[in-house]
PDB file of C-alpha atoms in Angstrom:
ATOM      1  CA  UNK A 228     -30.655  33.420  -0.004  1.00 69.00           C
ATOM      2  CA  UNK A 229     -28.210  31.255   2.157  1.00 79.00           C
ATOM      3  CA  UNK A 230     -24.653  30.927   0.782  1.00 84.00           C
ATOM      4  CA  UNK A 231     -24.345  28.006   2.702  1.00 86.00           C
ATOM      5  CA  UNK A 232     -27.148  26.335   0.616  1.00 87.00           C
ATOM      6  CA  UNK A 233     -25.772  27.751  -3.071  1.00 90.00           C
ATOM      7  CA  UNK A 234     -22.590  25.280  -2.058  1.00 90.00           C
ATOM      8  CA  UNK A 235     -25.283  22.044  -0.767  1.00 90.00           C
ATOM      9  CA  UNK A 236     -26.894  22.532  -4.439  1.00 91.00           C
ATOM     10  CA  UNK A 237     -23.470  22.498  -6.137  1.00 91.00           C
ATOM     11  CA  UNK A 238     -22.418  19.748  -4.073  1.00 91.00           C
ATOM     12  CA  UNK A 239     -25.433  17.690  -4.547  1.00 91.00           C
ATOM     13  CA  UNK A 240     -25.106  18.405  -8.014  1.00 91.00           C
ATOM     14  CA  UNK A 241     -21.192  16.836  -8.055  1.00 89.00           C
ATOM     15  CA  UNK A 242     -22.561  13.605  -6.264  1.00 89.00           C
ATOM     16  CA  UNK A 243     -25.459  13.123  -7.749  1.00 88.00           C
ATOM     17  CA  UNK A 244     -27.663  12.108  -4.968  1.00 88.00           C
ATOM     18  CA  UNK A 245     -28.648  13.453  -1.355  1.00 89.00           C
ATOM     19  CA  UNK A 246     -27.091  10.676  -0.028  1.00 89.00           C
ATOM     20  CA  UNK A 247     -23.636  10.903  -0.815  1.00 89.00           C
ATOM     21  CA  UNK A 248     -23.874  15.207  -0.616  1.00 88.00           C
ATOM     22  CA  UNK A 249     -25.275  14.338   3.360  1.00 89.00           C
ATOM     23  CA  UNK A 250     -22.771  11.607   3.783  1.00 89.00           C
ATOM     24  CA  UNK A 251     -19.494  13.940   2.629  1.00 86.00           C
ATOM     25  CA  UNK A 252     -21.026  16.488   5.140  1.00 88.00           C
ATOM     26  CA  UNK A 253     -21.657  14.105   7.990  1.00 88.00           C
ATOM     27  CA  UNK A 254     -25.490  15.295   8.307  1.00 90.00           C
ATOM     28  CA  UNK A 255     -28.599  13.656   7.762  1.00 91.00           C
ATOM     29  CA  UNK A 256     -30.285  12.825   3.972  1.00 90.00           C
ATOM     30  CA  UNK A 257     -33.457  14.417   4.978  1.00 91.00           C
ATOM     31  CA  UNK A 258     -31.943  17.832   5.926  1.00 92.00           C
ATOM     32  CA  UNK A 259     -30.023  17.910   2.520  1.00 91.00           C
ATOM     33  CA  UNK A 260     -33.495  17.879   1.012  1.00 91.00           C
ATOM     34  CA  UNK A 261     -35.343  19.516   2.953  1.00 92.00           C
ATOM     35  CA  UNK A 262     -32.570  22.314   2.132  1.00 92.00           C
ATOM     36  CA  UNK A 263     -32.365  22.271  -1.487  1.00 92.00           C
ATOM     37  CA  UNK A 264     -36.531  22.061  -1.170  1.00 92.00           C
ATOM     38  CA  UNK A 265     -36.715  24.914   0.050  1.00 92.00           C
ATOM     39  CA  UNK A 266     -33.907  26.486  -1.903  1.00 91.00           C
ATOM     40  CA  UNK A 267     -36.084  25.746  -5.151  1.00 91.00           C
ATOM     41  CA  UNK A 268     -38.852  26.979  -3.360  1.00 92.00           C
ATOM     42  CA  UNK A 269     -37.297  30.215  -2.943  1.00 91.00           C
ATOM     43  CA  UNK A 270     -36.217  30.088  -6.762  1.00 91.00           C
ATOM     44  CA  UNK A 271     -39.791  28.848  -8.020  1.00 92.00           C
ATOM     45  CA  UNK A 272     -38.246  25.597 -10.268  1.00 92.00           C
ATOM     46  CA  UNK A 273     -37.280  22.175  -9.799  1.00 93.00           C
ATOM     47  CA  UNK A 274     -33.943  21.887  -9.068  1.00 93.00           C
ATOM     48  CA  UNK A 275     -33.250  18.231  -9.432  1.00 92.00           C
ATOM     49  CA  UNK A 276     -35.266  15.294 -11.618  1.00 90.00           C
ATOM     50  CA  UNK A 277     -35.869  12.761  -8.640  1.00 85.00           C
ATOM     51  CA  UNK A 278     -36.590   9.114  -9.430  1.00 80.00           C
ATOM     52  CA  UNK A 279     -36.568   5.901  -7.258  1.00 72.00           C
ATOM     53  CA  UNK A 280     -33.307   5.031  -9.340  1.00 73.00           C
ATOM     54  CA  UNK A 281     -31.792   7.994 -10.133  1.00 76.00           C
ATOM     55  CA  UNK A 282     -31.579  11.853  -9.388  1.00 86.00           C
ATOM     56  CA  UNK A 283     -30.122  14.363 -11.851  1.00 89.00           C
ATOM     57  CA  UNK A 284     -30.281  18.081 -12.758  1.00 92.00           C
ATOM     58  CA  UNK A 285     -33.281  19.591 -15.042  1.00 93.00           C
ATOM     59  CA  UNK A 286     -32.537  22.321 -17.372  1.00 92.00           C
ATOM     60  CA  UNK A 287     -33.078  24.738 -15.319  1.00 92.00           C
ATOM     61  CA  UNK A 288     -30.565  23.223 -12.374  1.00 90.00           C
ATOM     62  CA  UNK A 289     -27.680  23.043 -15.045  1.00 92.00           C
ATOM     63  CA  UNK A 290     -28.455  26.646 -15.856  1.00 93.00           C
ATOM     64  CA  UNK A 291     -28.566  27.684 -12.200  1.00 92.00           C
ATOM     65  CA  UNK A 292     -25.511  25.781 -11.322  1.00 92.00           C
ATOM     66  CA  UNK A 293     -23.215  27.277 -14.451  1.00 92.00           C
ATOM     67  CA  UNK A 294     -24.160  31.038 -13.394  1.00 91.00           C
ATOM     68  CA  UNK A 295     -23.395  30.108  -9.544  1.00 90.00           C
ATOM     69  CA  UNK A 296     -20.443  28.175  -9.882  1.00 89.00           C
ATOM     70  CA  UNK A 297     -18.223  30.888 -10.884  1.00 89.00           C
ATOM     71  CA  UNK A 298     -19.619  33.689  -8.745  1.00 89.00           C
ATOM     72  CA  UNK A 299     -19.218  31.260  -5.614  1.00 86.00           C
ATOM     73  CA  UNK A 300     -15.809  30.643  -6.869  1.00 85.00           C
ATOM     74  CA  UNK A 301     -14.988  34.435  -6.709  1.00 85.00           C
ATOM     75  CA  UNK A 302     -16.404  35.333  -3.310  1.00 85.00           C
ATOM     76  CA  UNK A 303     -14.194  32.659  -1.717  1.00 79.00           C
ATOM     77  CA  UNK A 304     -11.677  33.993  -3.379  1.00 79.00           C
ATOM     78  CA  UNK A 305     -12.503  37.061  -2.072  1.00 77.00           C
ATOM     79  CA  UNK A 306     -12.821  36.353   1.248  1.00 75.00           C
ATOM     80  CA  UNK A 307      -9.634  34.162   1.023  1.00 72.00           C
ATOM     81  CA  UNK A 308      -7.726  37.014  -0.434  1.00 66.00           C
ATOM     82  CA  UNK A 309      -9.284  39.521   2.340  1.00 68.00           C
ATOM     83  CA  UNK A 310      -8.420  37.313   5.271  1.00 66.00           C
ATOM     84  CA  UNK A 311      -4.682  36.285   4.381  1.00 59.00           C
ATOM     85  CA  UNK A 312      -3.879  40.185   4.099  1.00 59.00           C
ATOM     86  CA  UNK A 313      -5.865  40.595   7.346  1.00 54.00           C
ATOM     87  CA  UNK A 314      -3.508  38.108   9.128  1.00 62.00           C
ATOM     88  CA  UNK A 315      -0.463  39.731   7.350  1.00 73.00           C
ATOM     89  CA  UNK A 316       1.266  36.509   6.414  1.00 81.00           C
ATOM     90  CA  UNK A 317       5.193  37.937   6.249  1.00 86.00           C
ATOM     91  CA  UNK A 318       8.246  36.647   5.152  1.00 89.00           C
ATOM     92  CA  UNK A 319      10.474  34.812   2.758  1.00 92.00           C
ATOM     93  CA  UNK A 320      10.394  31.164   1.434  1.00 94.00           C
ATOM     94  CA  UNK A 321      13.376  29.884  -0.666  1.00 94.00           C
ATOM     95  CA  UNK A 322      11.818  27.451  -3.798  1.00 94.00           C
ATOM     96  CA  UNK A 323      14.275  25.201  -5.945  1.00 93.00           C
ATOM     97  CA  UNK A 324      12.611  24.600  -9.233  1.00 91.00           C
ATOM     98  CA  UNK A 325      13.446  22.177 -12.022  1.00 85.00           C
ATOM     99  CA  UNK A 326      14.437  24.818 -15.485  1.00 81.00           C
ATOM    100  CA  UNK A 327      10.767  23.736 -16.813  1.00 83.00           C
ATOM    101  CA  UNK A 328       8.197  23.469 -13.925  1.00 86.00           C
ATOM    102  CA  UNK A 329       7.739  27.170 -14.150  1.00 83.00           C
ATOM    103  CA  UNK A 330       5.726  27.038 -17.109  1.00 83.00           C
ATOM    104  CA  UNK A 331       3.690  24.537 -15.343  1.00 86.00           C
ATOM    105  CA  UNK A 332       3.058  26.701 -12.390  1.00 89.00           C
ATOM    106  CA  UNK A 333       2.787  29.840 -13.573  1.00 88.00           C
ATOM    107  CA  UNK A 334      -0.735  30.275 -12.735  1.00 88.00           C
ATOM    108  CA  UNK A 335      -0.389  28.485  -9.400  1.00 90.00           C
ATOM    109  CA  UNK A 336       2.546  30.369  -8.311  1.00 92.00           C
ATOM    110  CA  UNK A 337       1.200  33.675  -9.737  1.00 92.00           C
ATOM    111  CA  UNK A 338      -2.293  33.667  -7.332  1.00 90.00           C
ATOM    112  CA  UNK A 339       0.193  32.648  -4.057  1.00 91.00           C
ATOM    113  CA  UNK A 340       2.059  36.142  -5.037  1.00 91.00           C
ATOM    114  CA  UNK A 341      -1.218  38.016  -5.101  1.00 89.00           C
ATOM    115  CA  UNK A 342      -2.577  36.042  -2.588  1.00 87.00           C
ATOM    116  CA  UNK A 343      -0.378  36.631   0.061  1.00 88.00           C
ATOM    117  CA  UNK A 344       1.518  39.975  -0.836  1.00 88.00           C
ATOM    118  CA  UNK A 345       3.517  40.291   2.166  1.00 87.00           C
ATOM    119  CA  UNK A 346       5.456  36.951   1.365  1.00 91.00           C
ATOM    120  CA  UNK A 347       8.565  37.286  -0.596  1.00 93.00           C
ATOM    121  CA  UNK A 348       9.631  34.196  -3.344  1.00 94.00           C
ATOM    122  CA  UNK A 349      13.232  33.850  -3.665  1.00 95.00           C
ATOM    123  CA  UNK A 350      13.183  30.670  -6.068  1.00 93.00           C
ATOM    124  CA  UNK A 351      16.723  29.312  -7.601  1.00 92.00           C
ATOM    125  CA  UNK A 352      16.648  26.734 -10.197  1.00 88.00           C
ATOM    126  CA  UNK A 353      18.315  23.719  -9.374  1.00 87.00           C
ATOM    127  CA  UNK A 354      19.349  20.877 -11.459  1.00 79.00           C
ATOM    128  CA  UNK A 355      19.858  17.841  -9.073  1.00 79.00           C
ATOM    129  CA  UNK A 356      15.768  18.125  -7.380  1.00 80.00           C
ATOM    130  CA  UNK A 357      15.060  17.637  -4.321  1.00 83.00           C
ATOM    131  CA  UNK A 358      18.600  16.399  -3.321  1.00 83.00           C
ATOM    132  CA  UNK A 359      19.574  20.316  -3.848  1.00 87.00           C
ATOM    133  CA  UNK A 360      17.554  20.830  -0.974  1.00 89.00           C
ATOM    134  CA  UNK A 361      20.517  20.893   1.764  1.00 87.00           C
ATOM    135  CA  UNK A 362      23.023  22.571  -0.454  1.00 89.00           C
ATOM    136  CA  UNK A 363      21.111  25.504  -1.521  1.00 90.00           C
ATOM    137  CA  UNK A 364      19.416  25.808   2.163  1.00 91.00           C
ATOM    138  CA  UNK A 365      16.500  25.776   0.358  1.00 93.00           C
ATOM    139  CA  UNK A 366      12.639  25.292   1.904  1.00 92.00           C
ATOM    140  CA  UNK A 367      11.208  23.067  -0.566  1.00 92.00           C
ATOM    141  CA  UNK A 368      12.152  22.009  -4.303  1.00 92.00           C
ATOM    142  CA  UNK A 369       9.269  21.259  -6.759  1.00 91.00           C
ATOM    143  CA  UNK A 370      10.796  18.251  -8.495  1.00 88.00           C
ATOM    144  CA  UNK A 371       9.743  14.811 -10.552  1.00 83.00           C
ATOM    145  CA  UNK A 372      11.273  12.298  -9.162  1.00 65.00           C
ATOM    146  CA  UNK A 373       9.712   9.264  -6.930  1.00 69.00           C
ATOM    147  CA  UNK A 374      11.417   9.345  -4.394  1.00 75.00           C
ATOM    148  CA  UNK A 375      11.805   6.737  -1.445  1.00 76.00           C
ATOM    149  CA  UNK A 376      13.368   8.374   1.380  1.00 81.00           C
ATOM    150  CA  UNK A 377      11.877   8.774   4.877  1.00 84.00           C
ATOM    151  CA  UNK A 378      13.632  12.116   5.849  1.00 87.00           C
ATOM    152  CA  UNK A 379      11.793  13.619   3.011  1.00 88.00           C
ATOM    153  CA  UNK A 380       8.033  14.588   2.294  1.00 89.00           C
ATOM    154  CA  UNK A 381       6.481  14.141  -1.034  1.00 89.00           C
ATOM    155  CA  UNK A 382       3.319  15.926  -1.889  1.00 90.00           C
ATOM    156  CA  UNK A 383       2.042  15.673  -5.640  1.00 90.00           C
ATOM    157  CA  UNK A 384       0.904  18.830  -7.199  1.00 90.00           C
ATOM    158  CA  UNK A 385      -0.221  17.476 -10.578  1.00 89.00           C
ATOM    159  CA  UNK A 386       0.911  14.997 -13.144  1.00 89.00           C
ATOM    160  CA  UNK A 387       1.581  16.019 -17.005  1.00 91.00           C
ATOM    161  CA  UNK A 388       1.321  14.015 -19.785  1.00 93.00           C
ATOM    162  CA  UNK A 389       4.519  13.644 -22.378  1.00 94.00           C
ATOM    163  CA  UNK A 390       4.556  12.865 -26.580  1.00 96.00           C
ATOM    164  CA  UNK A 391       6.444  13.412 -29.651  1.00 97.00           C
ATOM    165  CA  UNK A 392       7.012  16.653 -30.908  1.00 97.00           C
ATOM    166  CA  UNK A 393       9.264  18.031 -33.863  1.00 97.00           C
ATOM    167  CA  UNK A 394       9.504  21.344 -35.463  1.00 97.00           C
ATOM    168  CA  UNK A 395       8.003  21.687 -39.407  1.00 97.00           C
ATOM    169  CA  UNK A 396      11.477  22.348 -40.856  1.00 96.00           C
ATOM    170  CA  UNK A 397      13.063  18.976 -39.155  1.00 96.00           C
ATOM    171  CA  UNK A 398       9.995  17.094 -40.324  1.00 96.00           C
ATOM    172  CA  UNK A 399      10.748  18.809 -44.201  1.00 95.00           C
ATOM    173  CA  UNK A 400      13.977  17.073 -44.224  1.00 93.00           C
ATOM    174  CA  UNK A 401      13.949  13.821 -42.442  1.00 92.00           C
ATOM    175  CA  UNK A 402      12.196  10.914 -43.895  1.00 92.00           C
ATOM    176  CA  UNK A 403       8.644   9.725 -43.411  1.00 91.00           C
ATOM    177  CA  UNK A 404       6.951   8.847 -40.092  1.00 94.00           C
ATOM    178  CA  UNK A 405       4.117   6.718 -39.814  1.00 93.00           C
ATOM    179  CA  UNK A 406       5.058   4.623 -36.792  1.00 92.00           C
ATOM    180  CA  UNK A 407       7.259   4.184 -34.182  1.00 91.00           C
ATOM    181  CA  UNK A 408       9.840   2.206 -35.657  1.00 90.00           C
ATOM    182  CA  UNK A 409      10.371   5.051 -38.104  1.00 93.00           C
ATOM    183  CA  UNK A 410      11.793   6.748 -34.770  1.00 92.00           C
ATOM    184  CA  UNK A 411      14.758   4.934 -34.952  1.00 86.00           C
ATOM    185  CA  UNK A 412      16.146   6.715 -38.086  1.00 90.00           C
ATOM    186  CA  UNK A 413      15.541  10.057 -36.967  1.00 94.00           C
ATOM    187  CA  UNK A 414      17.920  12.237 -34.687  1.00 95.00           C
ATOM    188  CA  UNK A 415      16.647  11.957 -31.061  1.00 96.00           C
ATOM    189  CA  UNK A 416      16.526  14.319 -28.407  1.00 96.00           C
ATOM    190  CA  UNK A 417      17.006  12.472 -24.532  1.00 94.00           C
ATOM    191  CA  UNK A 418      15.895  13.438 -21.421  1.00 91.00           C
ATOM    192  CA  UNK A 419      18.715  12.816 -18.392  1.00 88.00           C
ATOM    193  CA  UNK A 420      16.734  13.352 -15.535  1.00 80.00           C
ATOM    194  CA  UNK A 421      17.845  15.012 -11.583  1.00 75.00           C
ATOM    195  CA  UNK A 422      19.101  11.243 -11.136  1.00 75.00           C
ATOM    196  CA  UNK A 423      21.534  11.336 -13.781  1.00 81.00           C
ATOM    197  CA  UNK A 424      20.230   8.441 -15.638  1.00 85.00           C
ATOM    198  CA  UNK A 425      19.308   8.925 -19.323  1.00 90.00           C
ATOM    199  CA  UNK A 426      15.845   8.008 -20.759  1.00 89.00           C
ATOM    200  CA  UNK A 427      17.113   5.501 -22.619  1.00 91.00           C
ATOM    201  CA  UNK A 428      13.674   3.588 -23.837  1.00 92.00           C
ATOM    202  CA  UNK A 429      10.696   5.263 -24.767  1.00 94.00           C
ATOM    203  CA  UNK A 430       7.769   3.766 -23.750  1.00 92.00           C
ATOM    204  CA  UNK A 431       4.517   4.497 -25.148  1.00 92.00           C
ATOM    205  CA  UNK A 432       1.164   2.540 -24.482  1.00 84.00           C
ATOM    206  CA  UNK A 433       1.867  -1.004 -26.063  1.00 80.00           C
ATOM    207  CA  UNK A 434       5.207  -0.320 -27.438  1.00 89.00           C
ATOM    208  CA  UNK A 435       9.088   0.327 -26.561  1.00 91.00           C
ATOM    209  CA  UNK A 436      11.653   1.720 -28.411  1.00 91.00           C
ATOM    210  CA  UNK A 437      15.199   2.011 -27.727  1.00 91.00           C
ATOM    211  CA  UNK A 438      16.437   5.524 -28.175  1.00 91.00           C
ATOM    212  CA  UNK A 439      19.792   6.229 -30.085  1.00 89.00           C
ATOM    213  CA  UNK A 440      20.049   9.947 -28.807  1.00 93.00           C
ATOM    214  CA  UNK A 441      21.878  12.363 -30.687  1.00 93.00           C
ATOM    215  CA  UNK A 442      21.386  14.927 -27.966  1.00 94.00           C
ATOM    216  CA  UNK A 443      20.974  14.392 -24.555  1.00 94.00           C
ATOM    217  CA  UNK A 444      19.679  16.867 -21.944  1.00 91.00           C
ATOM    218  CA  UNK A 445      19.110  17.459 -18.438  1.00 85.00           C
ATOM    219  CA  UNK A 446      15.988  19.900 -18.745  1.00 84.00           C
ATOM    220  CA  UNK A 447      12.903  20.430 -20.425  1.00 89.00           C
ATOM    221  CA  UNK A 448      13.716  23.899 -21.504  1.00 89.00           C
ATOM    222  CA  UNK A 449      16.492  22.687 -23.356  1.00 91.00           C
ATOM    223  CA  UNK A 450      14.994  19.895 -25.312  1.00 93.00           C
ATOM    224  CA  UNK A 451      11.965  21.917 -26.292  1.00 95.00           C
ATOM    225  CA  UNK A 452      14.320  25.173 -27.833  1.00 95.00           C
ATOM    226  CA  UNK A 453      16.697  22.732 -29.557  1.00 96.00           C
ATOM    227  CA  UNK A 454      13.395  20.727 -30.978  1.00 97.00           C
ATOM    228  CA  UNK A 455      12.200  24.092 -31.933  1.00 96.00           C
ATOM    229  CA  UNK A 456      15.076  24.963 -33.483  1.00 96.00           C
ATOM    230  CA  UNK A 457      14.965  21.970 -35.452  1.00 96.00           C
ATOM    231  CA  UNK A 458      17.466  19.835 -33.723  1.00 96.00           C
ATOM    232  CA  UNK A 459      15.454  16.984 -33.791  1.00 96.00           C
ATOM    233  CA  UNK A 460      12.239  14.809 -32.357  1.00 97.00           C
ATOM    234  CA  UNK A 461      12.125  15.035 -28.548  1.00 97.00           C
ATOM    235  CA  UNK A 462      10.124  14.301 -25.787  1.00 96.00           C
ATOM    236  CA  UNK A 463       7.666  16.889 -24.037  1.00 95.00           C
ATOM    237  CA  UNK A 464       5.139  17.619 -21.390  1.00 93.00           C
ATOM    238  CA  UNK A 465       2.260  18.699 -23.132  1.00 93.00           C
ATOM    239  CA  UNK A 466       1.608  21.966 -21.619  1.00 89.00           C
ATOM    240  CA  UNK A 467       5.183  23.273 -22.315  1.00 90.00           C
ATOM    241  CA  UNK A 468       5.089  22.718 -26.124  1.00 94.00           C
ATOM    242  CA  UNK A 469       0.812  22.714 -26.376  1.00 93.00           C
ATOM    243  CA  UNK A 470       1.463  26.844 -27.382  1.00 92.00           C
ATOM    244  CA  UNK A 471       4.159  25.933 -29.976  1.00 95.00           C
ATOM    245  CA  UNK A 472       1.685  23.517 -31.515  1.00 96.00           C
ATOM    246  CA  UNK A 473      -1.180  25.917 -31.633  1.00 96.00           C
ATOM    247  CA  UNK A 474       1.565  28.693 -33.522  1.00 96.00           C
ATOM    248  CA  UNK A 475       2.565  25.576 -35.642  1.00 96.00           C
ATOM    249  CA  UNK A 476       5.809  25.888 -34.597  1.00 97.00           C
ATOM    250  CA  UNK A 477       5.857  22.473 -33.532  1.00 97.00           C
ATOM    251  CA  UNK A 478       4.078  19.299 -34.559  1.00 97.00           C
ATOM    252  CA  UNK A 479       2.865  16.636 -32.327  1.00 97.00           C
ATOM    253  CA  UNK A 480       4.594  13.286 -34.377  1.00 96.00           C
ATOM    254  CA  UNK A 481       2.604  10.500 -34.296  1.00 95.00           C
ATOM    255  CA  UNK A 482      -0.183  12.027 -32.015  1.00 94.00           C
ATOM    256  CA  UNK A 483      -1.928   8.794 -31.313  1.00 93.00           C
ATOM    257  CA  UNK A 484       1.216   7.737 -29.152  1.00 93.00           C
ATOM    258  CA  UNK A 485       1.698   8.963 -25.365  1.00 94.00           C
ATOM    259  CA  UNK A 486       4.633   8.639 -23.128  1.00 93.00           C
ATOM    260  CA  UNK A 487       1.850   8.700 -20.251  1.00 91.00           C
ATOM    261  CA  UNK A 488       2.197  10.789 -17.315  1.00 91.00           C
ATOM    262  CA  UNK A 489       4.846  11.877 -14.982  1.00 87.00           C
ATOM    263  CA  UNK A 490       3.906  13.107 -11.249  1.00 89.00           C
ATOM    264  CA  UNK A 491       5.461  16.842  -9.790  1.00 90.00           C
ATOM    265  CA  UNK A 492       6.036  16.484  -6.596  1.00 91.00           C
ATOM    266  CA  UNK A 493       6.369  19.349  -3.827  1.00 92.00           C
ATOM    267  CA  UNK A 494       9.020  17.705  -1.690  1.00 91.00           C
ATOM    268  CA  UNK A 495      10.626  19.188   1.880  1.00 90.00           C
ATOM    269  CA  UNK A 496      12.805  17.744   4.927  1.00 89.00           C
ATOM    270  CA  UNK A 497      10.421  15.728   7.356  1.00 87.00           C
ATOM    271  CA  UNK A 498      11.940  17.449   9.935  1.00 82.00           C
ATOM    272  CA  UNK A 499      12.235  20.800   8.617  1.00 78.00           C
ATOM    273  CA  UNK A 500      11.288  24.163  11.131  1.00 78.00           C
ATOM    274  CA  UNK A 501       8.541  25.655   8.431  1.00 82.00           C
ATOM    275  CA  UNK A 502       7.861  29.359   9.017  1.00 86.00           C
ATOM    276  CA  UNK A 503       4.010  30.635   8.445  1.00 86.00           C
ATOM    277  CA  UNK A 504       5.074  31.969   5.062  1.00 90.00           C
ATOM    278  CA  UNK A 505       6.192  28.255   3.640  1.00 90.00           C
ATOM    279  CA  UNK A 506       3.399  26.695   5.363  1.00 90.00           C
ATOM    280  CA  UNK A 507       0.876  28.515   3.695  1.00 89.00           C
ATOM    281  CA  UNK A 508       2.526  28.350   0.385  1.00 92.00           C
ATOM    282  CA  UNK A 509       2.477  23.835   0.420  1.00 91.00           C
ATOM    283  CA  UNK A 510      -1.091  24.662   1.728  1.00 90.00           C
ATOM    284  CA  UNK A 511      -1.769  26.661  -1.329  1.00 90.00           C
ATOM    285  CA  UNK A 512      -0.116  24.802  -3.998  1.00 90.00           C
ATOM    286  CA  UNK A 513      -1.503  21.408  -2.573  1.00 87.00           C
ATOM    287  CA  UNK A 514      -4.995  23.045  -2.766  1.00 80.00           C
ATOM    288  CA  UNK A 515      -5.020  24.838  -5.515  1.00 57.00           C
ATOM    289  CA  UNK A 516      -6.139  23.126  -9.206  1.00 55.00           C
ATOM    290  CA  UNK A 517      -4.736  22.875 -11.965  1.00 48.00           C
TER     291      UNK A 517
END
């Protein structure tokens, strides 16, 4: 059995149609069918339910496509894993990260390690973004900011979503929440972000508030130990406080409401000499998903 066809099938199956697989592949409609024809051929079932309308999996398609999704998944890895230590990929890359953005790469950061062994991190955490870049002599800085600067490259890794979070024993003693404007009499936590300006409005969906901070800081670390200490309301990226929730040491306040969603951004000198280590590290945070 072809690899090459396992990945047409799941690919066809992602489109939904022969058209669109043959059209992302630059190849003809009738050899994508012929292909997956004979590739049910060779499994003795249908595939694909084919209509003048529409085309879709049958059962037995969604059950062949969950068992080979994974497995296809870990041969490339394989072979991805096998080549880069082939090629020896050597060297050092220096990383400014904001105090926080480790917890959102962790994972990502953690397979370029394994990935490409020979490659050493030396990452320093940097409070002013991307504009540490120069003073620190650094490669790259993961950051959040939008920037608009031509002698800078911006590449976004992901985007996280921020709400409302407060620990049980702040919510014991403070009054009632039901909606936003209860906000106002609670002590809030501010974000000052690597510009220097303070979040001084929170903005959900169809409302604003203005924030009376009690506390103001410059990193997400911060505001999510002194909300978990019970400082006050703050707030978060999901993912950093989503395991404090699930221990129910925090409490998503009014869980209906969302801050909506702030880019991170890989950003690096347009005219910067990359070595082979840092090149293949943008590749493989830009490629990797979340």
């Amino acid at each position: 059995m072809n690899i090459n066809d396992l990945e047409l099938f799941i690919l066809v199956a992602e489109q939904g149609s022969f058209a669109k697989a043959a059209e992302s592949l630059n190849t003809r409609r009738a050899l994508v069918s012929r292909r997956i024809a004979e590739l049910e051929k060779q499994l003795g079932a249908p595939l694909f339910t084919r209509t003048t309308r529409a085309m879709s999996l049958t059962p037995s398609g969604e059950l062949y496509l969950e068992q080979i999704s994974p497995l296809l998944k870990q041969l490339k890895n394989a072979a991805m894993v096998f080549k880069n230590r082939y090629n020896e990929v050597q060297g050092s890359i220096r990383v400014g990260l904001l105090p926080f953005v480790d917890k959102i790469l962790d994972h990502k950061i953690a397979s370029f390690v394994h990935t490409y062994p020979q490659v050493k991190l030396d990452i320093e955490v940097v409070s002013g973004g991307y504009k540490d870049i120069s003073r620190l002599e650094l490669d790259l800085v993961i950051d959040i900011n939008h920037i608009q600067d031509n002698q800078f490259v911006a590449k976004k890794l992901l985007s996280f979503e921020r709400k409302i979070y407060a620990s049980p024993g702040y919510l014991e003693k403070s009054s009632v929440i039901e909606n936003l404007n209860d906000l106002q009499y609670q002590s809030l936590l501010g974000f000052r972000g690597t510009s220097g300006l303070v979040e001084e409005k929170w903005r959900f969906q169809q409302n604003t508030i203005s924030a009376n901070h009690k506390v103001v800081c410059s990193d997400y670390n911060s505001l999510y130990n002194l909300c978990l200490g019970g400082a006050g309301i703050t707030l978060l990226p999901q993912v950093i406080a989503q395991e404090a929730v699930e221990n129910n040491q925090l409490i998503n306040v009014l869980p209906e409401l969302s801050a909506g969603f702030t880019d991170l951004t890989l950003i690096y000198p347009v005219d910067h000499a990359f070595s082979s280590a840092a090149k293949v590290f943008v590749e493989h945070l830009t490629r990797q998903k979340s």
